[in-house]
Coordinates of C-alpha atoms and ligand atoms in Angstrom, one line a residue:
Chain V
X1 CA 34.4 -99.6 21.7
X2 CA 32.1 -100.9 18.9
X3 CA 33.2 -104.2 17.3
X4 CA 32.3 -102.9 13.8
X5 CA 32.7 -99.3 12.9
X6 CA 31.8 -97.9 9.5
X7 CA 32.4 -94.3 8.8
X8 CA 31.2 -92.3 5.7
X9 CA 31.6 -95.4 3.4
X10 CA 31.2 -94.9 -0.4
X11 CA 31.5 -97.4 -3.2
X12 CA 31.4 -96.5 -6.8
X13 CA 31.4 -99.0 -9.6
X14 CA 32.7 -98.2 -13.0
X15 CA 30.4 -99.8 -15.5
X16 CA 31.5 -100.0 -19.1
X17 CA 28.6 -99.3 -21.4
X18 CA 28.3 -101.7 -24.3
X19 CA 26.9 -100.2 -27.5
X20 CA 23.9 -101.8 -29.2
X21 CA 24.3 -103.7 -32.5
X22 CA 27.4 -103.9 -34.6
X23 CA 27.8 -100.2 -35.0
X24 CA 27.5 -99.7 -31.3
X25 CA 30.0 -102.5 -30.6
X26 CA 32.6 -101.0 -32.9
X27 CA 32.0 -97.5 -31.4
X28 CA 32.5 -98.8 -27.9
X29 CA 35.6 -100.6 -29.0
X30 CA 37.2 -97.3 -30.0
X31 CA 35.7 -95.1 -27.3
X32 CA 34.6 -96.9 -24.2
X33 CA 31.8 -95.1 -22.5
X34 CA 32.1 -95.4 -18.8
X35 CA 29.5 -94.8 -16.3
X36 CA 29.9 -94.3 -12.5
X37 CA 27.4 -96.1 -10.4
X38 CA 27.3 -95.2 -6.7
X39 CA 26.1 -98.3 -5.0
X40 CA 26.9 -97.2 -1.4
X41 CA 26.5 -93.5 -0.6
X42 CA 28.1 -92.1 2.6
X43 CA 27.0 -94.8 5.1
X44 CA 28.0 -94.8 8.7
X45 CA 27.1 -97.1 11.6
X46 CA 28.6 -98.9 14.6
X47 CA 27.7 -102.3 15.8
X48 CA 28.4 -103.6 19.3
X49 CA 29.7 -106.9 20.3
X50 CA 26.9 -109.5 20.4
X51 CA 24.3 -107.6 18.3
X52 CA 22.2 -109.3 15.6
X53 CA 21.6 -106.6 13.0
X54 CA 19.3 -106.9 10.1
X55 CA 20.7 -105.0 7.1
X56 CA 17.5 -104.5 5.0
X57 CA 16.7 -102.8 1.8
X58 CA 15.2 -103.4 -1.7
X59 CA 17.1 -105.1 -4.4
X60 CA 20.0 -103.1 -5.6
X61 CA 20.1 -101.0 -2.5
X62 CA 23.7 -101.8 -1.9
X63 CA 23.5 -104.5 0.8
X64 CA 25.8 -107.0 -0.8
X65 CA 28.2 -104.3 -1.8
X66 CA 28.4 -103.2 1.9
X67 CA 28.9 -106.8 3.1
X68 CA 31.7 -107.3 0.5
X69 CA 33.5 -104.2 1.7
X70 CA 33.1 -105.3 5.3
X71 CA 34.6 -108.7 4.5
X72 CA 37.5 -107.4 2.5
X73 CA 36.4 -108.6 -0.9
X74 CA 35.9 -105.0 -2.2
X75 CA 37.8 -101.9 -1.6
X76 CA 35.7 -98.8 -0.7
X77 CA 36.0 -95.8 -2.9
X78 CA 36.2 -93.7 0.2
X79 CA 35.4 -94.0 3.9
X80 CA 36.6 -96.2 6.7
X81 CA 35.8 -99.6 8.0
X82 CA 37.2 -101.0 11.3
X83 CA 36.4 -104.5 12.5
X84 CA 37.8 -105.0 16.0
X85 CA 40.1 -102.1 15.3
X86 CA 41.5 -103.5 12.0
X87 CA 40.8 -102.5 8.4
X88 CA 39.6 -105.5 6.3
X89 CA 41.4 -104.0 3.3
X90 CA 44.8 -103.3 4.9
X91 CA 44.8 -106.2 7.3
X92 CA 42.7 -108.6 5.2
X93 CA 44.3 -111.9 6.5
X94 CA 44.0 -111.0 10.1
X95 CA 40.4 -109.7 9.8
X96 CA 39.1 -112.7 7.9
X97 CA 40.6 -115.0 10.4
X98 CA 37.9 -113.6 12.7
X99 CA 35.1 -113.5 10.2
X100 CA 32.5 -115.9 8.9
X101 CA 30.8 -115.0 5.6
X102 CA 27.9 -116.7 3.9
X103 CA 26.3 -115.7 0.6
X104 CA 23.0 -117.3 0.0
X105 CA 23.4 -116.8 -3.8
X106 CA 26.8 -118.3 -4.0
X107 CA 28.3 -121.1 -2.0
X108 CA 31.8 -120.6 -0.5
X109 CA 32.3 -124.4 -0.5
X110 CA 34.4 -126.3 -3.0
X111 CA 32.0 -128.0 -5.5
X112 CA 34.4 -130.8 -6.2
X113 CA 34.8 -131.9 -2.6
X114 CA 32.6 -133.7 -0.2
X115 CA 31.2 -131.5 2.5
X116 CA 33.4 -133.2 5.1
X117 CA 36.5 -132.7 2.9
X118 CA 35.7 -129.0 2.6
X119 CA 35.6 -128.8 6.4
X120 CA 38.9 -130.5 6.7
X121 CA 40.4 -128.1 4.2
X122 CA 39.0 -125.2 6.2
X123 CA 40.4 -126.6 9.3
X124 CA 43.9 -126.4 7.8
X125 CA 43.4 -123.0 6.1
X126 CA 42.3 -121.4 9.4
X127 CA 44.7 -123.5 11.5
X128 CA 41.9 -124.7 13.8
X129 CA 43.1 -127.0 16.5
X130 CA 41.6 -130.5 16.8
X131 CA 39.7 -129.9 20.0
X132 CA 38.0 -126.7 18.8
X133 CA 37.3 -128.3 15.5
X134 CA 35.5 -131.3 17.0
X135 CA 33.6 -129.1 19.5
X136 CA 32.4 -126.8 16.8
X137 CA 31.4 -129.6 14.5
X138 CA 29.4 -131.3 17.2
X139 CA 27.7 -128.1 18.2
X140 CA 26.7 -127.3 14.6
X141 CA 25.7 -130.9 13.9
X142 CA 23.3 -130.7 16.9
X143 CA 21.4 -127.8 15.2
X144 CA 22.0 -128.3 11.5
X145 CA 22.1 -132.1 11.4
X146 CA 25.1 -132.0 9.1
X147 CA 26.0 -135.7 9.6
X148 CA 23.2 -136.7 7.3
X149 CA 25.1 -135.3 4.2
X150 CA 28.7 -134.8 5.4
X151 CA 29.9 -137.4 2.9
X152 CA 28.0 -136.1 -0.1
X153 CA 29.8 -134.1 -2.7
X154 CA 28.9 -130.4 -2.4
X155 CA 27.6 -130.3 -6.0
X156 CA 25.0 -132.9 -5.1
X157 CA 23.6 -131.1 -2.1
X158 CA 20.1 -129.7 -2.1
X159 CA 19.9 -125.9 -1.6
X160 CA 18.8 -126.4 2.0
X161 CA 21.6 -128.8 2.8
X162 CA 24.1 -126.6 1.0
X163 CA 23.1 -123.5 3.1
X164 CA 23.5 -125.6 6.3
X165 CA 26.9 -126.7 5.1
X166 CA 27.9 -123.1 4.2
X167 CA 26.8 -121.9 7.6
X168 CA 28.7 -124.6 9.4
X169 CA 31.8 -123.9 7.2
X170 CA 31.6 -120.2 8.1
X171 CA 31.6 -120.9 11.8
X172 CA 34.1 -123.7 12.1
X173 CA 36.9 -121.3 13.1
X174 CA 34.8 -119.7 15.8
X175 CA 34.8 -116.2 14.3
X176 CA 33.5 -113.3 16.4
X177 CA 31.7 -111.8 13.5
X178 CA 29.3 -113.4 11.0
X179 CA 28.0 -111.8 7.8
X180 CA 25.0 -113.5 6.2
X181 CA 23.9 -112.2 2.8
X182 CA 20.4 -113.5 2.1
X183 CA 21.0 -116.8 3.9
X184 CA 17.4 -118.0 3.7
X185 CA 16.8 -117.1 0.0
X186 CA 14.9 -119.9 -1.8
X187 CA 14.7 -122.2 1.3
X188 CA 11.6 -124.0 2.5
X189 CA 10.0 -123.4 5.9
X190 CA 12.1 -126.0 7.6
X191 CA 15.3 -124.8 6.0
X192 CA 14.6 -121.2 7.1
X193 CA 13.8 -122.4 10.6
X194 CA 17.0 -124.3 10.9
X195 CA 19.0 -121.2 9.8
X196 CA 17.2 -119.0 12.2
X197 CA 17.7 -121.4 15.1
X198 CA 21.4 -121.6 14.3
X199 CA 21.9 -117.9 14.3
X200 CA 20.0 -117.5 17.6
X201 CA 22.0 -120.3 19.2
X202 CA 25.5 -119.1 18.2
X203 CA 24.6 -115.6 19.2
X204 CA 23.5 -117.0 22.6
X205 CA 26.3 -119.5 23.2
X206 CA 29.2 -117.7 21.6
X207 CA 28.0 -114.0 21.6
X208 CA 28.7 -114.0 17.8
X209 CA 27.9 -110.6 16.3
X210 CA 25.8 -111.1 13.2
X211 CA 24.9 -108.8 10.3
X212 CA 22.2 -110.3 8.1
X213 CA 20.7 -109.1 4.9
X214 CA 17.3 -110.6 4.1
X215 CA 14.0 -110.0 2.4
X216 CA 12.3 -112.4 4.7
X217 CA 10.0 -110.9 7.3
X218 CA 10.3 -114.0 9.5
X219 CA 14.1 -113.5 9.7
X220 CA 13.6 -109.9 10.6
X221 CA 11.0 -110.5 13.3
X222 CA 12.6 -113.5 14.8
X223 CA 16.2 -112.6 14.7
X224 CA 17.0 -108.9 14.5
X225 CA 17.2 -106.8 17.6
X226 CA 18.1 -103.9 15.4
X227 CA 17.4 -103.0 11.8
X228 CA 19.5 -100.8 9.5
X229 CA 17.4 -100.0 6.5
X230 CA 19.1 -98.8 3.3
X231 CA 17.7 -97.5 0.1
X232 CA 19.6 -96.4 -2.9
X233 CA 22.8 -96.6 -1.0
X234 CA 21.9 -94.5 1.9
X235 CA 20.7 -95.4 5.4
X236 CA 17.1 -94.4 5.9
X237 CA 16.4 -96.1 9.3
X238 CA 18.5 -97.4 12.1
X239 CA 16.7 -98.8 15.2
X240 CA 14.6 -101.6 16.5
X241 CA 11.6 -103.0 14.7
X242 CA 9.2 -102.0 17.5
X243 CA 10.5 -98.4 17.4
X244 CA 10.0 -98.4 13.7
X245 CA 6.5 -99.7 14.0
X246 CA 5.7 -97.1 16.7
X247 CA 6.9 -94.3 14.6
X248 CA 5.8 -95.3 11.1
X249 CA 2.6 -97.1 11.9
X250 CA 1.3 -95.8 15.3
X251 CA -2.3 -96.6 14.4
X252 CA -4.4 -99.7 14.9
X253 CA -7.9 -100.2 13.5
X254 CA -10.8 -101.5 15.5
X255 CA -13.8 -103.0 13.6
X256 CA -16.9 -103.2 15.7
X257 CA -20.2 -105.1 15.0
X258 CA -23.4 -104.3 16.8
X259 CA -26.5 -106.4 17.5
X260 CA -28.8 -103.6 16.3
X261 CA -28.3 -100.3 14.6
X262 CA -27.3 -97.5 17.0
X263 CA -25.4 -94.4 16.5
X264 CA -21.9 -94.9 18.0
X265 CA -20.3 -91.9 19.7
X266 CA -17.1 -90.1 18.8
X267 CA -14.4 -91.2 21.2
X268 CA -11.9 -88.6 22.4
X269 CA -8.9 -90.8 21.8
X270 CA -10.0 -92.6 18.7
X271 CA -11.2 -91.5 15.3
X272 CA -14.4 -92.9 13.9
X273 CA -13.7 -93.5 10.3
X274 CA -17.1 -94.8 9.2
X275 CA -20.2 -96.5 10.2
X276 CA -22.5 -98.6 7.9
X277 CA -25.5 -99.8 9.9
X278 CA -24.3 -102.2 12.5
X279 CA -20.6 -102.1 11.4
X280 CA -18.3 -99.3 12.5
X281 CA -14.5 -98.7 12.1
X282 CA -12.3 -96.8 14.5
X283 CA -8.7 -95.8 14.2
X284 CA -6.6 -95.1 17.3
X285 CA -3.1 -94.4 18.3
X286 CA -1.9 -97.3 20.4
X287 CA 0.3 -95.2 22.5
X288 CA -2.7 -93.1 23.6
X289 CA -5.3 -95.7 24.3
X290 CA -5.4 -99.5 24.6
X291 CA -7.8 -101.6 22.6
X292 CA -9.3 -102.9 25.8
X293 CA -10.0 -99.4 27.1
X294 CA -11.6 -98.4 23.8
X295 CA -13.9 -101.4 23.7
X296 CA -14.9 -100.9 27.3
X297 CA -15.8 -97.2 26.6
X298 CA -17.8 -98.1 23.5
X299 CA -19.7 -100.9 25.3
X300 CA -21.3 -98.3 27.5
X301 CA -23.2 -97.0 24.5
X302 CA -24.3 -100.1 22.8
X303 CA -24.3 -103.9 22.8
X304 CA -21.4 -105.2 20.9
X305 CA -21.7 -108.5 19.0
X306 CA -18.1 -108.8 17.7
X307 CA -14.9 -106.9 17.2
X308 CA -11.7 -107.3 15.3
X309 CA -8.3 -105.5 15.6
X310 CA -6.2 -104.7 12.6
X311 CA -2.5 -104.0 12.8
X312 CA -0.2 -102.4 10.2
X313 CA 1.5 -105.1 8.3
X314 CA 5.3 -105.3 8.9
X315 CA 5.7 -105.6 5.2
X316 CA 4.0 -102.3 4.6
X317 CA 5.9 -100.6 7.3
X318 CA 9.2 -101.7 5.9
X319 CA 8.1 -100.7 2.4
X320 CA 7.2 -97.3 3.7
X321 CA 10.7 -97.1 5.2
X322 CA 12.3 -98.0 1.9
X323 CA 10.5 -95.1 0.3
X324 CA 11.4 -92.8 3.1
X325 CA 7.7 -92.3 4.1
X326 CA 7.4 -90.7 7.5
X327 CA 4.0 -92.3 8.4
X328 CA 1.7 -95.0 7.1
X329 CA -1.7 -93.3 7.0
X330 CA -4.4 -96.0 6.6
X331 CA -3.0 -99.1 8.2
Chain F
X1 CA 58.5 -116.5 9.1
X2 CA 59.5 -120.1 9.4
X3 CA 56.0 -120.9 10.6
X4 CA 54.5 -119.1 7.5
X5 CA 56.7 -121.1 5.2
X6 CA 55.7 -124.3 6.9
X7 CA 52.1 -123.3 6.7
X8 CA 52.1 -122.6 3.0
X9 CA 54.2 -125.7 2.1
X10 CA 51.8 -127.8 4.1
X11 CA 48.8 -126.2 2.4
X12 CA 50.4 -126.6 -1.1
X13 CA 50.9 -130.3 -0.5
X14 CA 47.3 -130.6 0.8
X15 CA 45.8 -128.9 -2.2
X16 CA 47.7 -131.2 -4.5
X17 CA 46.6 -134.2 -2.5
X18 CA 42.9 -133.1 -2.7
X19 CA 43.2 -132.7 -6.5
X20 CA 44.7 -136.2 -6.9
X21 CA 42.0 -137.7 -4.7
X22 CA 39.4 -135.9 -6.9
X23 CA 40.9 -137.4 -10.1
X24 CA 41.0 -140.8 -8.6
X25 CA 37.2 -140.7 -8.2
X26 CA 36.8 -140.4 -12.0
X27 CA 39.6 -142.6 -13.5
X28 CA 37.7 -143.0 -16.8
X29 CA 37.8 -139.3 -17.5
X30 CA 41.6 -139.5 -17.5
X31 CA 41.7 -142.6 -19.6
X32 CA 39.5 -141.0 -22.3
X33 CA 41.7 -137.9 -22.4
X34 CA 44.8 -140.0 -22.6
X35 CA 43.4 -141.9 -25.6
X36 CA 42.4 -138.9 -27.6
X37 CA 45.6 -136.9 -26.8
X38 CA 48.0 -139.6 -27.6
X39 CA 46.4 -140.0 -31.0
X40 CA 46.4 -136.2 -31.6
X41 CA 50.1 -135.9 -30.9
X42 CA 51.2 -139.0 -32.8
X43 CA 49.3 -137.6 -35.8
X44 CA 51.1 -134.2 -35.4
X45 CA 54.4 -136.1 -35.2
X46 CA 53.7 -138.1 -38.3
X47 CA 53.0 -134.8 -40.2
X48 CA 56.4 -133.6 -39.3
X49 CA 57.9 -136.8 -40.5
X50 CA 56.1 -136.4 -43.8
X51 CA 57.2 -132.8 -44.2
X52 CA 60.8 -133.5 -43.4
X53 CA 61.0 -136.5 -45.7
X54 CA 59.4 -134.5 -48.5
X55 CA 61.6 -131.5 -48.3
X56 CA 64.7 -132.9 -46.8
X57 CA 65.2 -131.0 -43.6
X58 CA 63.8 -127.9 -41.9
X59 CA 66.5 -125.2 -42.1
X60 CA 69.3 -127.7 -41.7
X61 CA 67.6 -129.5 -38.9
X62 CA 67.2 -133.2 -39.4
X63 CA 64.2 -135.2 -38.6
X64 CA 65.9 -136.6 -35.5
X65 CA 66.9 -133.2 -34.2
X66 CA 63.3 -131.9 -34.7
X67 CA 62.1 -134.9 -32.7
X68 CA 64.4 -133.8 -29.9
X69 CA 63.1 -130.2 -30.1
X70 CA 59.5 -131.3 -30.3
X71 CA 59.8 -133.6 -27.3
X72 CA 61.5 -131.0 -25.2
X73 CA 58.8 -128.5 -26.0
X74 CA 56.0 -131.0 -25.2
X75 CA 57.4 -131.8 -21.8
X76 CA 57.2 -128.2 -20.5
X77 CA 53.8 -127.9 -22.3
X78 CA 52.6 -130.9 -20.2
X79 CA 54.0 -129.5 -16.9
X80 CA 52.4 -126.1 -17.6
X81 CA 49.0 -127.8 -18.0
X82 CA 49.4 -129.8 -14.8
X83 CA 50.5 -126.8 -12.8
X84 CA 48.9 -123.7 -14.5
X85 CA 45.8 -124.8 -16.3
X86 CA 43.8 -122.3 -14.1
X87 CA 45.7 -119.4 -15.8
X88 CA 44.0 -120.3 -19.0
X89 CA 40.7 -119.0 -17.9
X90 CA 41.2 -116.2 -15.3
X91 CA 38.3 -114.3 -16.7
X92 CA 35.9 -117.2 -16.2
X93 CA 37.2 -117.8 -12.6
X94 CA 36.8 -114.2 -11.9
X95 CA 33.2 -114.0 -13.2
X96 CA 32.3 -117.2 -11.4
X97 CA 33.2 -115.4 -8.1
X98 CA 35.9 -117.8 -7.1
X99 CA 38.2 -114.9 -6.3
X100 CA 35.7 -113.7 -3.7
X101 CA 36.2 -117.0 -2.0
X102 CA 40.0 -116.7 -2.1
X103 CA 39.7 -113.2 -0.6
X104 CA 37.6 -114.5 2.3
X105 CA 40.4 -116.9 3.4
X106 CA 43.3 -115.8 5.6
X107 CA 45.8 -116.9 3.0
X108 CA 47.6 -115.2 0.1
X109 CA 45.3 -115.0 -2.9
X110 CA 48.0 -115.6 -5.5
X111 CA 49.0 -118.7 -3.7
X112 CA 45.4 -120.0 -3.6
X113 CA 45.1 -119.3 -7.2
X114 CA 48.2 -121.1 -8.2
X115 CA 47.4 -124.1 -6.1
X116 CA 43.7 -124.3 -6.8
X117 CA 43.9 -126.9 -9.5
X118 CA 46.5 -129.5 -10.0
X119 CA 45.4 -130.9 -13.3
X120 CA 46.1 -134.4 -14.2
X121 CA 44.8 -134.0 -17.7
X122 CA 48.4 -132.7 -18.2
X123 CA 49.5 -136.3 -17.8
X124 CA 47.9 -137.1 -21.1
X125 CA 50.3 -134.6 -22.7
X126 CA 53.2 -135.7 -20.5
X127 CA 53.1 -139.3 -21.7
X128 CA 53.4 -138.7 -25.4
X129 CA 55.9 -136.0 -24.6
X130 CA 58.1 -138.4 -22.7
X131 CA 57.8 -141.0 -25.6
X132 CA 58.8 -138.5 -28.2
X133 CA 61.5 -136.9 -26.1
X134 CA 63.1 -140.3 -25.4
X135 CA 62.8 -141.2 -29.1
X136 CA 64.5 -137.9 -30.0
X137 CA 67.3 -138.4 -27.5
X138 CA 68.0 -141.8 -28.9
X139 CA 68.0 -140.5 -32.5
X140 CA 70.4 -137.7 -31.8
X141 CA 72.5 -139.9 -29.4
X142 CA 72.0 -137.4 -26.6
X143 CA 74.6 -138.0 -23.9
X144 CA 73.1 -138.1 -20.4
X145 CA 75.8 -136.7 -18.1
X146 CA 75.3 -135.0 -14.7
X147 CA 75.7 -131.7 -16.4
X148 CA 73.2 -132.4 -19.2
X149 CA 70.7 -133.9 -16.8
X150 CA 70.8 -130.8 -14.6
X151 CA 70.6 -128.6 -17.7
X152 CA 67.5 -130.4 -19.0
X153 CA 65.8 -130.1 -15.6
X154 CA 66.6 -126.4 -15.4
X155 CA 65.3 -125.9 -18.9
X156 CA 62.0 -127.7 -18.1
X157 CA 61.6 -125.6 -15.0
X158 CA 62.2 -122.3 -16.8
X159 CA 60.2 -123.3 -19.8
X160 CA 57.2 -124.2 -17.7
X161 CA 57.3 -120.8 -16.0
X162 CA 57.6 -119.0 -19.3
X163 CA 54.5 -120.7 -20.6
X164 CA 52.6 -120.1 -17.3
X165 CA 53.6 -116.5 -17.5
X166 CA 52.1 -115.9 -20.9
X167 CA 48.8 -117.4 -19.9
X168 CA 48.8 -115.5 -16.6
X169 CA 49.6 -112.2 -18.2
X170 CA 47.0 -112.5 -21.0
X171 CA 44.5 -113.9 -18.6
X172 CA 45.0 -111.0 -16.2
X173 CA 43.7 -108.6 -18.9
X174 CA 40.2 -109.8 -17.7
X175 CA 40.6 -107.7 -14.6
X176 CA 40.6 -104.6 -16.7
X177 CA 38.1 -105.6 -19.3
X178 CA 35.8 -107.4 -16.8
X179 CA 35.0 -109.9 -19.4
X180 CA 35.6 -113.5 -20.1
X181 CA 38.0 -112.9 -23.0
X182 CA 39.9 -116.1 -23.7
X183 CA 43.3 -115.9 -25.2
X184 CA 44.3 -119.5 -24.6
X185 CA 43.6 -120.6 -28.2
X186 CA 45.9 -117.9 -29.6
X187 CA 48.5 -118.5 -26.9
X188 CA 48.6 -122.2 -27.6
X189 CA 48.9 -121.6 -31.3
X190 CA 51.8 -119.2 -31.0
X191 CA 53.6 -121.5 -28.5
X192 CA 53.3 -124.5 -30.8
X193 CA 54.7 -122.6 -33.7
X194 CA 57.6 -121.1 -31.8
X195 CA 58.6 -124.1 -29.7
X196 CA 58.1 -127.1 -31.9
X197 CA 60.0 -125.9 -35.0
X198 CA 63.4 -124.1 -35.3
X199 CA 63.0 -120.4 -34.9
X200 CA 65.6 -119.8 -37.6
X201 CA 63.1 -120.8 -40.3
X202 CA 61.2 -117.6 -39.6
X203 CA 62.1 -114.0 -40.8
X204 CA 64.7 -112.1 -38.8
X205 CA 62.1 -109.8 -37.2
X206 CA 60.1 -112.7 -35.9
X207 CA 63.2 -114.3 -34.4
X208 CA 63.9 -111.0 -32.6
X209 CA 60.4 -110.8 -31.2
X210 CA 60.4 -114.3 -29.9
X211 CA 63.8 -113.7 -28.3
X212 CA 63.6 -110.3 -26.7
X213 CA 59.9 -109.4 -26.5
X214 CA 58.1 -112.7 -26.0
X215 CA 61.0 -115.0 -25.0
X216 CA 59.5 -118.2 -26.3
X217 CA 62.8 -119.1 -27.9
X218 CA 64.0 -120.0 -24.5
X219 CA 61.3 -122.6 -24.0
X220 CA 62.9 -125.2 -26.3
X221 CA 64.7 -123.7 -29.4
X222 CA 67.7 -122.0 -27.8
X223 CA 68.3 -124.9 -25.3
X224 CA 67.9 -127.6 -28.0
X225 CA 70.2 -125.8 -30.5
X226 CA 72.8 -125.5 -27.8
X227 CA 72.5 -129.2 -26.9
X228 CA 72.7 -130.2 -30.5
X229 CA 75.3 -127.6 -31.6
X230 CA 73.0 -126.0 -34.1
X231 CA 73.0 -122.4 -35.3
X232 CA 70.6 -120.3 -33.1
X233 CA 70.5 -117.2 -35.3
X234 CA 72.1 -115.0 -32.7
X235 CA 75.5 -116.8 -32.1
X236 CA 74.5 -117.3 -28.5
X237 CA 77.1 -119.5 -26.7
X238 CA 76.1 -122.9 -25.4
X239 CA 75.5 -121.6 -21.8
X240 CA 72.4 -119.9 -23.2
X241 CA 70.8 -123.0 -21.8
X242 CA 71.0 -121.5 -18.3
X243 CA 69.1 -118.4 -19.4
X244 CA 65.9 -120.4 -19.6
X245 CA 65.3 -120.7 -15.8
X246 CA 66.5 -117.1 -15.4
X247 CA 64.1 -115.8 -18.0
X248 CA 61.4 -118.1 -16.7
X249 CA 61.6 -116.7 -13.2
X250 CA 61.8 -113.2 -14.5
X251 CA 58.7 -113.3 -16.7
X252 CA 56.7 -115.4 -14.2
X253 CA 57.4 -112.8 -11.5
X254 CA 56.3 -110.1 -13.9
X255 CA 53.1 -111.9 -14.7
X256 CA 52.4 -112.4 -11.0
X257 CA 52.8 -108.7 -10.4
X258 CA 50.4 -108.0 -13.2
X259 CA 47.9 -110.5 -11.7
X260 CA 48.2 -108.8 -8.3
X261 CA 47.8 -105.3 -9.9
X262 CA 44.6 -106.7 -11.6
X263 CA 43.4 -108.0 -8.3
X264 CA 43.7 -104.6 -6.8
X265 CA 41.4 -103.4 -9.5
X266 CA 39.0 -106.3 -8.9
X267 CA 35.4 -105.2 -8.2
X268 CA 33.9 -108.6 -7.3
X269 CA 31.5 -110.2 -9.7
X270 CA 27.8 -109.1 -9.7
X271 CA 25.8 -109.9 -6.6
Ligands
LIG1 N1 30.5 -105.9 -9.5 C1 29.7 -104.9 -9.9 N2 29.9 -104.1 -10.9 C2 29.1 -103.1 -11.2 N3 28.0 -102.8 -10.6 C3 27.6 -103.6 -9.5 C4 28.5 -104.7 -9.1 N4 27.9 -105.3 -8.1 C5 26.7 -104.6 -7.8 N5 26.6 -103.6 -8.7 C6 25.5 -102.6 -8.7 O1 25.5 -101.9 -7.5 C7 24.2 -101.7 -7.0 C8 24.0 -102.4 -5.6 O2 24.1 -103.8 -5.7 P1 24.1 -104.8 -4.5 O3 25.0 -104.3 -3.5 O4 24.3 -106.1 -5.0 O5 22.6 -104.6 -4.0 P2 21.7 -105.5 -3.0 O6 22.6 -106.6 -2.5 O7 21.2 -104.6 -2.0 O8 20.6 -106.1 -3.9 C9 23.2 -102.3 -8.0 O9 22.8 -101.3 -8.8 C10 24.1 -103.3 -8.8 O10 23.7 -103.4 -10.1
LIG2 MG1 22.5 -108.6 -2.7

């Protein structure tokens, strides 16, 4: 049975349109113009215990809206969510007891408290017993080095420290499921690395199931065994990154440089795109021929001075997926 | 069940403890508030003295009796600030996304909201309130018996709830308008005018409204007139005092229901 099951989920927001200027304001006072905005449009997926899933999409795609529905903050307009068999809306308290949630844009910590005091408060709210609390704190400290700022008021923490604090706070009660909404946004390289290491470790040690939204390619490549890509509220891709690359960008490009001008042949498994004097460019399907094979074949015809391989950029592949392109043509 | 009650009681105490610790970190803030508020209320009080001396009395109420009324009203005002200041800006709390945080915790949201802020700024109203109330009691020779003490406590309890209910009900409108509309200024103004002076000085229709529609008369006017044996405009008997806690519980429950209905309409705040 999947740990998280989402079935035909829809969320519509009612947005009240405000008129322009005084006349518009008066008009909207008398007659409120409402607009329905469908942020999530018939989404379904299942996630198994222990998966790390990247929930990817351009700004406004509906990622945060989905996370908020999964975590019981928002009610769906229609559709069904089950987390470990329970609805986050109908059984909110029981579901969130087993849930950790971090929003990169907004801290869940109490600004007025010191970080350690926030942890103490959470210990009581979630009724965490002493042993588990100490164990978790020690484990998180080992990766996130929280002791350095545990006595600092949350409002004085740097963004990187705050995110570490938020992550630790979300995992104190050993939830089975962790939702991270843009956890690395605005962080420096070290900050991002700490967060990634943490996610990997808790997934390895505690088999925590993670759903993570991000725009960071590093997060996607390092963490996500599976990607769910959404665009304008609908799922456009669901699979592993390598499958996505194979399907959307099956080509690689080989640049060849020769010692002296010679006419290069047409290879049966690679397309010669162009040749200018000593420089030639081939495009080939990496499933049909390896780069090594291609180079070996070409060396029979000429003396090669240098070569360079070009891959499709992950960024372009993901952008192509956003726009529901079937294939990347060039690279 | 018993476990749940123990849990919430423990959490309530813990929240209050955290707030107190927070205030202790910035004692100067409190001192500054105390200074300005004390001044503000003594000035207000002096104004009444001036008015009453100039025109004799307000609708048959002597200066001493008004002091008693005024002091009684200030006490519940102070308690409502200490306990319910967060109900003054529900729209702001909503837009700041704090409700999202409450919803993520395995705890009742209304409970978290009511205990989120135990505001000691209220002490700066409590202190002048106590001074004026004691002064008023002495002036009218209020007799402190077991009965009257219990009655005063019941009145303060109910009056605090009535005040909290008004702020909570008007604040909950933000759930529907999704804006940071702030009614606390108007609310405070209406409360001041209906709890610190005898209601009988207003036209009949206003008296009716503040008895049966917005029951602010029960905050201080009906109890005070019963204690002092003054005309309350409706020939209510003296046990009307005990209506204050009943009305308080009733309207506070209603306002909680409104808050919860609003929460169901809640659509989070931006991204
Ligand atoms: N509370 C809200 N009220 C109205 N519209 C909203 C609200 N939250 C998000 N939206 C709209 O819903 C769409 C999806 O938003 P969101 O889920 O935040 O996207 P993402 O997280 O993928 O960037 C956007 O068009 C956004 O403007
Ligand atoms: Mg978002």
